[in-house]
CSV table of C-alpha atoms and ligand atoms in Angstrom, one decimal:
chain,number,residue,atom,x,y,z
L,16,SER,CA,40.2,2.1,-14.5
L,17,ALA,CA,40.6,-1.6,-14.2
L,18,LYS,CA,39.6,-1.3,-10.6
L,19,ALA,CA,36.4,0.5,-11.3
L,20,HIS,CA,35.6,-1.9,-14.1
L,21,GLY,CA,36.2,-4.8,-11.7
L,22,LYS,CA,33.9,-3.3,-9.2
L,23,MET,CA,31.2,-2.8,-11.7
L,24,ARG,CA,31.5,-6.4,-12.9
L,25,PHE,CA,31.3,-7.5,-9.3
L,26,GLU,CA,28.1,-5.6,-8.8
L,27,PHE,CA,26.6,-6.8,-12.0
L,28,PHE,CA,27.3,-10.4,-11.1
L,29,SER,CA,26.6,-10.1,-7.4
L,30,PRO,CA,24.9,-13.1,-6.0
L,31,GLN,CA,21.8,-11.0,-5.3
L,32,LEU,CA,21.3,-9.8,-8.8
L,33,GLU,CA,22.0,-13.2,-10.2
L,34,HIS,CA,19.4,-14.6,-7.9
L,35,SER,CA,16.9,-12.0,-8.8
L,36,GLU,CA,17.5,-12.5,-12.5
L,37,GLN,CA,17.0,-16.2,-12.0
L,38,ALA,CA,13.9,-15.6,-9.9
L,39,ARG,CA,12.5,-13.4,-12.6
L,40,LEU,CA,13.0,-16.1,-15.2
L,41,ALA,CA,11.5,-18.7,-12.9
L,42,LEU,CA,8.5,-16.6,-12.3
L,43,ASP,CA,7.9,-15.9,-16.0
L,44,ASN,CA,8.1,-19.7,-16.6
L,45,LEU,CA,5.7,-20.4,-13.7
L,46,ILE,CA,3.2,-17.9,-15.1
L,47,SER,CA,3.3,-19.3,-18.6
L,48,LYS,CA,3.1,-22.9,-17.4
L,49,ALA,CA,0.2,-22.1,-15.1
L,50,LEU,CA,-1.6,-20.4,-18.0
L,51,ASP,CA,-1.1,-23.4,-20.2
L,52,LYS,CA,-2.3,-25.8,-17.6
L,53,ASP,CA,-5.0,-23.7,-16.0
L,54,GLU,CA,-3.2,-23.8,-12.7
L,55,PHE,CA,-4.1,-20.4,-11.4
L,56,ILE,CA,-6.4,-20.5,-8.5
L,57,ILE,CA,-9.2,-18.0,-8.7
L,58,CYS,CA,-10.6,-17.1,-5.3
L,59,PHE,CA,-13.8,-15.2,-4.5
L,60,GLN,CA,-14.1,-12.9,-1.5
L,61,PRO,CA,-17.7,-11.9,-0.5
L,62,ILE,CA,-18.8,-8.3,-0.3
L,63,ILE,CA,-21.4,-7.9,2.3
L,64,ASP,CA,-24.5,-5.6,2.3
L,65,LEU,CA,-24.4,-4.3,5.8
L,66,ARG,CA,-28.1,-3.3,5.8
L,67,THR,CA,-29.3,-6.8,5.1
L,68,ARG,CA,-26.3,-8.6,6.5
L,69,ARG,CA,-26.3,-10.6,3.3
L,70,LEU,CA,-23.9,-11.3,0.4
L,71,ALA,CA,-24.0,-8.5,-2.2
L,72,GLY,CA,-21.3,-9.9,-4.5
L,73,PHE,CA,-17.8,-11.1,-4.8
L,74,GLU,CA,-14.3,-10.0,-5.8
L,75,ALA,CA,-12.3,-12.4,-7.9
L,76,LEU,CA,-8.7,-12.6,-6.8
L,77,ALA,CA,-6.0,-14.7,-8.6
L,78,ARG,CA,-3.4,-16.8,-6.8
L,79,LEU,CA,-0.5,-18.9,-8.0
L,80,TYR,CA,0.9,-21.9,-6.2
L,81,SER,CA,4.3,-23.4,-6.9
L,82,GLY,CA,5.5,-26.6,-5.3
L,83,GLN,CA,8.9,-25.1,-5.2
L,84,HIS,CA,8.2,-21.5,-4.1
L,85,GLY,CA,4.9,-21.9,-2.2
L,86,TRP,CA,2.2,-19.2,-2.6
L,87,ILE,CA,3.0,-16.3,-5.0
L,88,SER,CA,1.2,-13.1,-4.5
L,89,PRO,CA,-0.6,-11.3,-7.3
L,90,LEU,CA,1.4,-8.3,-6.3
L,91,GLU,CA,4.4,-10.2,-7.7
L,92,PHE,CA,3.0,-12.1,-10.6
L,93,VAL,CA,0.7,-9.4,-12.0
L,94,PRO,CA,3.5,-6.9,-12.8
L,95,ALA,CA,5.6,-9.8,-14.2
L,96,ALA,CA,2.8,-11.0,-16.4
L,97,GLU,CA,2.2,-7.5,-17.6
L,98,LYS,CA,5.8,-7.0,-18.6
L,99,ARG,CA,5.8,-10.3,-20.5
L,100,GLY,CA,2.5,-9.6,-22.3
L,101,MET,CA,0.6,-12.3,-20.4
L,102,ILE,CA,-1.8,-10.2,-18.3
L,103,ASP,CA,-4.7,-10.4,-20.7
L,104,HIS,CA,-4.5,-14.2,-20.5
L,105,ILE,CA,-4.7,-14.0,-16.7
L,106,THR,CA,-7.6,-11.6,-16.8
L,107,LEU,CA,-9.5,-13.8,-19.3
L,108,LEU,CA,-8.8,-16.8,-17.1
L,109,VAL,CA,-10.2,-14.9,-14.1
L,110,ALA,CA,-13.2,-13.8,-16.1
L,111,SER,CA,-14.0,-17.3,-17.4
L,112,HIS,CA,-13.7,-18.7,-13.8
L,113,ALA,CA,-16.0,-15.9,-12.7
L,114,CYS,CA,-18.6,-16.9,-15.4
L,115,GLU,CA,-18.5,-20.5,-14.3
L,116,PHE,CA,-19.0,-19.3,-10.7
L,117,VAL,CA,-21.9,-17.1,-11.5
L,118,LYS,CA,-23.4,-19.8,-13.6
L,119,ALA,CA,-23.2,-22.2,-10.7
L,120,LEU,CA,-24.9,-19.7,-8.4
L,121,GLU,CA,-27.6,-19.1,-11.0
L,122,GLU,CA,-28.3,-22.8,-11.4
L,123,LYS,CA,-28.2,-23.7,-7.8
L,124,TYR,CA,-29.7,-20.7,-6.1
L,125,HIS,CA,-31.2,-18.6,-8.9
L,126,LEU,CA,-29.0,-15.8,-7.9
L,127,GLN,CA,-27.1,-13.4,-10.1
L,128,PRO,CA,-24.4,-11.8,-8.0
L,129,SER,CA,-21.9,-9.5,-9.5
L,130,VAL,CA,-18.2,-10.3,-9.6
L,131,SER,CA,-15.5,-7.7,-9.4
L,132,ILE,CA,-12.5,-8.2,-11.6
L,133,ASN,CA,-9.2,-6.3,-11.1
L,134,ILE,CA,-7.6,-4.8,-14.2
L,135,THR,CA,-4.3,-3.0,-14.6
L,136,ALA,CA,-3.5,0.5,-15.7
L,137,GLY,CA,-2.1,-0.8,-19.0
L,138,GLN,CA,-5.2,-2.9,-19.7
L,139,LEU,CA,-7.4,0.1,-19.1
L,140,ALA,CA,-5.4,2.4,-21.3
L,141,VAL,CA,-5.2,-0.1,-24.2
L,142,GLY,CA,-8.8,-1.5,-23.7
L,143,LYS,CA,-8.3,-4.6,-25.9
L,144,VAL,CA,-8.9,-7.1,-23.2
L,145,PHE,CA,-12.6,-6.0,-23.0
L,146,ASP,CA,-13.3,-7.1,-26.5
L,147,LYS,CA,-12.3,-10.6,-25.5
L,148,ILE,CA,-14.3,-10.4,-22.3
L,149,ASN,CA,-17.3,-9.4,-24.4
L,150,GLN,CA,-16.8,-12.5,-26.5
L,151,LEU,CA,-16.5,-14.6,-23.4
L,152,LEU,CA,-19.8,-13.3,-22.1
L,153,VAL,CA,-21.5,-14.1,-25.4
L,154,GLU,CA,-20.1,-17.7,-25.2
L,155,PHE,CA,-21.4,-18.1,-21.7
L,156,GLY,CA,-24.7,-16.3,-22.6
L,157,MET,CA,-24.3,-13.9,-19.7
L,158,SER,CA,-25.0,-10.2,-19.5
L,159,ARG,CA,-22.4,-7.5,-18.9
L,160,ASN,CA,-23.8,-6.4,-15.6
L,161,ILE,CA,-22.4,-9.4,-13.8
L,162,PHE,CA,-19.0,-7.8,-14.1
L,163,GLU,CA,-17.6,-4.8,-12.3
L,164,PHE,CA,-14.0,-3.8,-13.2
L,165,GLU,CA,-11.8,-2.5,-10.5
L,166,VAL,CA,-9.0,-0.1,-11.3
L,167,THR,CA,-6.6,1.4,-8.8
L,168,GLU,CA,-6.2,5.1,-8.8
L,169,SER,CA,-2.6,5.2,-9.9
L,170,ALA,CA,-3.8,3.6,-13.2
L,171,LEU,CA,-5.5,6.9,-14.1
L,172,PHE,CA,-2.3,8.8,-14.1
L,173,GLU,CA,-0.6,6.8,-16.8
L,174,ASN,CA,-2.8,7.6,-19.7
L,175,ARG,CA,-5.7,9.8,-18.7
L,176,LYS,CA,-7.2,10.1,-22.2
L,177,GLY,CA,-7.0,6.4,-22.9
L,178,CYS,CA,-8.5,5.5,-19.5
L,179,ALA,CA,-11.3,8.0,-19.8
L,180,VAL,CA,-12.2,6.6,-23.2
L,181,THR,CA,-12.2,3.0,-22.0
L,182,LEU,CA,-14.1,3.8,-18.8
L,183,ASP,CA,-16.9,5.6,-20.8
L,184,LYS,CA,-17.1,2.7,-23.3
L,185,LEU,CA,-17.3,0.1,-20.5
L,186,ARG,CA,-20.1,2.0,-18.8
L,187,ASN,CA,-22.0,2.5,-22.0
L,188,GLN,CA,-21.7,-1.2,-22.7
L,189,GLY,CA,-23.4,-1.9,-19.3
L,190,PHE,CA,-20.4,-2.9,-17.3
L,191,ARG,CA,-19.8,-1.5,-13.8
L,192,VAL,CA,-16.5,0.1,-12.9
L,193,SER,CA,-15.0,0.8,-9.5
L,194,LEU,CA,-12.1,2.9,-8.2
L,195,ASP,CA,-10.0,0.5,-6.1
L,196,ASN,CA,-7.9,1.3,-3.0
L,197,PHE,CA,-9.1,4.9,-2.7
L,198,GLY,CA,-7.6,6.8,0.1
L,199,VAL,CA,-3.9,5.9,-0.3
L,200,GLY,CA,-1.1,7.4,-2.3
L,201,TYR,CA,-2.4,9.3,-5.2
L,202,SER,CA,-6.0,10.1,-4.0
L,203,SER,CA,-7.3,13.0,-6.0
L,204,LEU,CA,-10.8,14.4,-6.1
L,205,SER,CA,-10.3,15.5,-9.6
L,206,HIS,CA,-10.3,11.9,-10.6
L,207,LEU,CA,-13.8,11.5,-9.2
L,208,LYS,CA,-14.9,14.5,-11.3
L,209,LYS,CA,-13.2,13.5,-14.5
L,210,PHE,CA,-13.9,9.7,-14.5
L,211,SER,CA,-17.3,8.3,-13.6
L,212,PHE,CA,-17.3,5.3,-11.4
L,213,ASN,CA,-20.1,3.2,-10.1
L,214,THR,CA,-18.3,2.3,-6.9
L,215,LEU,CA,-15.6,3.8,-4.6
L,216,LYS,CA,-13.6,1.2,-2.7
L,217,ILE,CA,-12.0,2.7,0.4
L,218,ASP,CA,-8.5,1.2,1.0
L,219,ARG,CA,-8.1,-0.8,4.2
L,220,SER,CA,-5.1,1.3,5.3
L,221,PHE,CA,-7.5,4.2,5.6
L,222,LEU,CA,-9.9,2.3,7.8
L,223,ARG,CA,-7.4,0.6,10.0
L,224,ASP,CA,-7.3,3.0,13.0
L,225,LEU,CA,-10.3,5.0,12.3
L,226,HIS,CA,-11.9,4.5,15.7
L,227,ASP,CA,-9.6,7.0,17.4
L,228,ASP,CA,-9.0,9.2,14.4
L,229,GLU,CA,-11.5,12.0,14.3
L,230,ALA,CA,-9.9,13.8,11.3
L,231,GLY,CA,-10.0,10.5,9.4
L,232,GLN,CA,-13.6,10.0,10.2
L,233,ALA,CA,-14.5,13.6,9.2
L,234,ILE,CA,-12.7,13.1,5.8
L,235,LEU,CA,-14.4,9.8,5.3
L,236,SER,CA,-17.8,11.1,6.1
L,237,SER,CA,-17.3,13.9,3.5
L,238,ILE,CA,-16.2,11.3,1.0
L,239,ILE,CA,-19.3,9.3,1.6
L,240,ALA,CA,-21.6,12.3,1.3
L,241,MET,CA,-19.9,13.2,-2.0
L,242,ALA,CA,-20.1,9.6,-3.3
L,243,ARG,CA,-23.8,9.6,-2.5
L,244,LYS,CA,-24.4,12.9,-4.4
L,245,MET,CA,-22.5,11.4,-7.3
L,246,ASP,CA,-24.5,8.3,-7.2
L,247,MET,CA,-21.6,6.1,-6.3
L,248,ALA,CA,-21.7,3.1,-4.0
L,249,VAL,CA,-19.0,2.9,-1.3
L,250,VAL,CA,-17.3,-0.3,-0.2
L,251,ALA,CA,-15.1,-0.5,2.9
L,252,GLU,CA,-12.2,-2.8,2.2
L,253,GLY,CA,-10.2,-5.0,4.6
L,254,ILE,CA,-12.6,-5.0,7.6
L,255,GLU,CA,-11.0,-7.2,10.2
L,256,THR,CA,-12.6,-6.2,13.5
L,257,MET,CA,-16.0,-5.5,15.0
L,258,GLN,CA,-14.6,-2.1,16.0
L,259,GLN,CA,-13.8,-1.2,12.4
L,260,LEU,CA,-17.2,-2.5,11.3
L,261,GLU,CA,-19.0,-0.3,13.9
L,262,VAL,CA,-17.2,2.9,12.8
L,263,VAL,CA,-17.8,2.2,9.1
L,264,GLU,CA,-21.5,1.5,9.8
L,265,SER,CA,-21.9,4.6,11.9
L,266,LEU,CA,-20.6,6.6,9.0
L,267,GLY,CA,-23.2,5.2,6.7
L,268,ILE,CA,-21.2,2.8,4.5
L,269,HIS,CA,-23.4,0.1,3.2
L,270,LEU,CA,-21.0,-2.4,1.7
L,271,ALA,CA,-17.9,-4.1,3.3
L,272,GLN,CA,-15.4,-6.7,2.5
L,273,GLY,CA,-12.7,-8.3,4.8
L,274,TYR,CA,-11.5,-11.1,6.9
L,275,LEU,CA,-14.1,-10.4,9.5
L,276,PHE,CA,-16.7,-11.7,7.0
L,277,SER,CA,-14.6,-14.1,5.0
L,278,PRO,CA,-11.2,-14.4,3.3
L,279,PRO,CA,-11.1,-14.9,-0.4
L,280,LEU,CA,-12.2,-18.5,-1.0
L,281,PRO,CA,-11.9,-21.0,-3.8
L,282,ALA,CA,-15.1,-21.3,-5.9
L,283,GLU,CA,-16.4,-24.3,-4.1
L,284,ALA,CA,-16.0,-22.9,-0.7
L,285,ALA,CA,-17.5,-19.6,-1.8
L,286,LEU,CA,-20.5,-21.5,-3.2
L,287,ALA,CA,-20.9,-23.3,0.1
L,288,LEU,CA,-20.8,-19.9,1.9
L,289,TYR,CA,-23.6,-18.7,-0.3
L,290,GLU,CA,-25.6,-21.8,0.7
L,291,GLN,CA,-25.3,-20.9,4.3
L,292,ASP,CA,-25.6,-17.2,3.7
L,293,ALA,CA,-26.9,-16.6,7.2
L,294,ALA,CA,-23.9,-18.5,8.7
L,295,ILE,CA,-21.5,-15.7,8.1
L,296,ARG,CA,-20.3,-14.7,11.5
L,297,TYR,CA,-19.5,-11.2,12.5
G,310,C2E,P1,-7.2,-5.5,-4.1
G,310,C2E,O1,-7.9,-5.5,-5.4
G,310,C2E,O2,-7.2,-4.3,-3.3
G,310,C2E,O3,-7.7,-6.8,-3.4
G,310,C2E,C1,-7.8,-6.8,-2.0
G,310,C2E,C2,-6.7,-7.5,-1.3
G,310,C2E,O4,-6.8,-7.4,0.1
G,310,C2E,C3,-6.6,-9.0,-1.6
G,310,C2E,O5,-5.2,-9.3,-1.6
G,310,C2E,C4,-7.3,-9.6,-0.4
G,310,C2E,O6,-6.9,-10.9,-0.2
G,310,C2E,C5,-6.8,-8.7,0.7
G,310,C2E,N1,-7.8,-8.6,1.8
G,310,C2E,C6,-9.1,-8.8,1.8
G,310,C2E,N2,-9.7,-8.7,3.0
G,310,C2E,C7,-8.6,-8.3,3.8
G,310,C2E,C8,-8.6,-8.1,5.2
G,310,C2E,O7,-9.5,-8.1,6.0
G,310,C2E,N3,-7.3,-7.8,5.7
G,310,C2E,C9,-6.2,-7.8,4.9
G,310,C2E,N4,-5.0,-7.5,5.5
G,310,C2E,N5,-6.2,-8.1,3.6
G,310,C2E,C10,-7.5,-8.3,3.0
G,310,C2E,P2,-4.6,-10.2,-2.7
G,310,C2E,O8,-5.5,-11.3,-3.1
G,310,C2E,O9,-3.2,-10.6,-2.2
G,310,C2E,O10,-4.4,-9.3,-3.9
G,310,C2E,C11,-3.6,-8.2,-3.9
G,310,C2E,C12,-3.8,-7.3,-5.1
G,310,C2E,O11,-3.4,-7.9,-6.3
G,310,C2E,C13,-5.3,-6.9,-5.2
G,310,C2E,O12,-5.6,-5.9,-4.4
G,310,C2E,C14,-5.3,-6.6,-6.7
G,310,C2E,O13,-5.0,-5.2,-6.9
G,310,C2E,C15,-4.2,-7.5,-7.3
G,310,C2E,N6,-4.9,-8.6,-8.0
G,310,C2E,C16,-5.4,-9.8,-7.5
G,310,C2E,N7,-5.8,-10.5,-8.5
G,310,C2E,C17,-5.7,-9.8,-9.6
G,310,C2E,C18,-6.0,-10.1,-11.0
G,310,C2E,O14,-6.6,-11.1,-11.4
G,310,C2E,N8,-5.6,-9.1,-11.9
G,310,C2E,C19,-5.0,-7.9,-11.5
G,310,C2E,N9,-4.7,-7.0,-12.4
G,310,C2E,N10,-4.7,-7.7,-10.2
G,310,C2E,C20,-5.0,-8.6,-9.3
G,311,MG,MG1,-9.6,-5.0,-6.1
G,312,MG,MG1,-8.7,-2.9,-3.1
């Protein structure tokens, strides 16, 4: 009826939808402009070796700033970029900033830390972006073991075969791979059996209230034992308090990352942090 039709039209042109369509376009434009002008900000968050209390490596995290919209989270622009076929460009940008960063650390301090780079489900399934990353490494004259690729578990559900093939290839080429945000949502032990990862990153939501969660601690300590048997490193993500750190250490986790040590920092600030390695407070 005319009435129903009218209602549908109203819903379609509702201010909210109109706004979200506009916002989507604006975001797409922001991304492609930021790519053209190299305006993404690539931050590096230290990963700490708890046994030595020193920096073990960094995770590279992309940020986007817009004068009009303020800070835009990767949780927003990554899916948008993926839809518009721009995600490989972002990853290559992240990878090249990471190369510059590692080069600076090499030249200044003769260090070769590894940098973790996040990749999406689609990128893992298709695998094309890694050819370009290999090219980039050749251009920079750097070896593959500087990079560890992080994939979230949900990625593995989308194209199991494709993911398994790419993961094997990456490992054979000498890259490291880690399973990101383990312990939330989809967690499945069969993934650990089927796909071989170098590192297991335990999601911060799993570690948040661990101090008074005996079942959680029991599960985590089995996960750690299993990881050890499978020759995987374990990283505790999102450590914010001493209390969390103490629990994590008591369970035998050797690597941690979180605001307690340092937030993600722009390259220069992260370099300065490396310079005063011992000055990390926690
Ligand atoms: P992630 O890979 O799990 O990265 C960790 C996120 O936790 C980062 O958020 C980091 O800033 C945040 N974080 C670190 N320590 C703490 C802490 O102590 N407390 C709390 N509350 N948060 C902490 P960020 O940078 O907003 O990134 C969100 C997600 O976006 C990342 O999660 C990653 O999956 C994705 N992402 C970021 N950069 C890229 C990228 O270049 N490519 C892809 N594909 N994804 C990216
Ligand atoms: Mg990550
Ligand atoms: Mg994570």
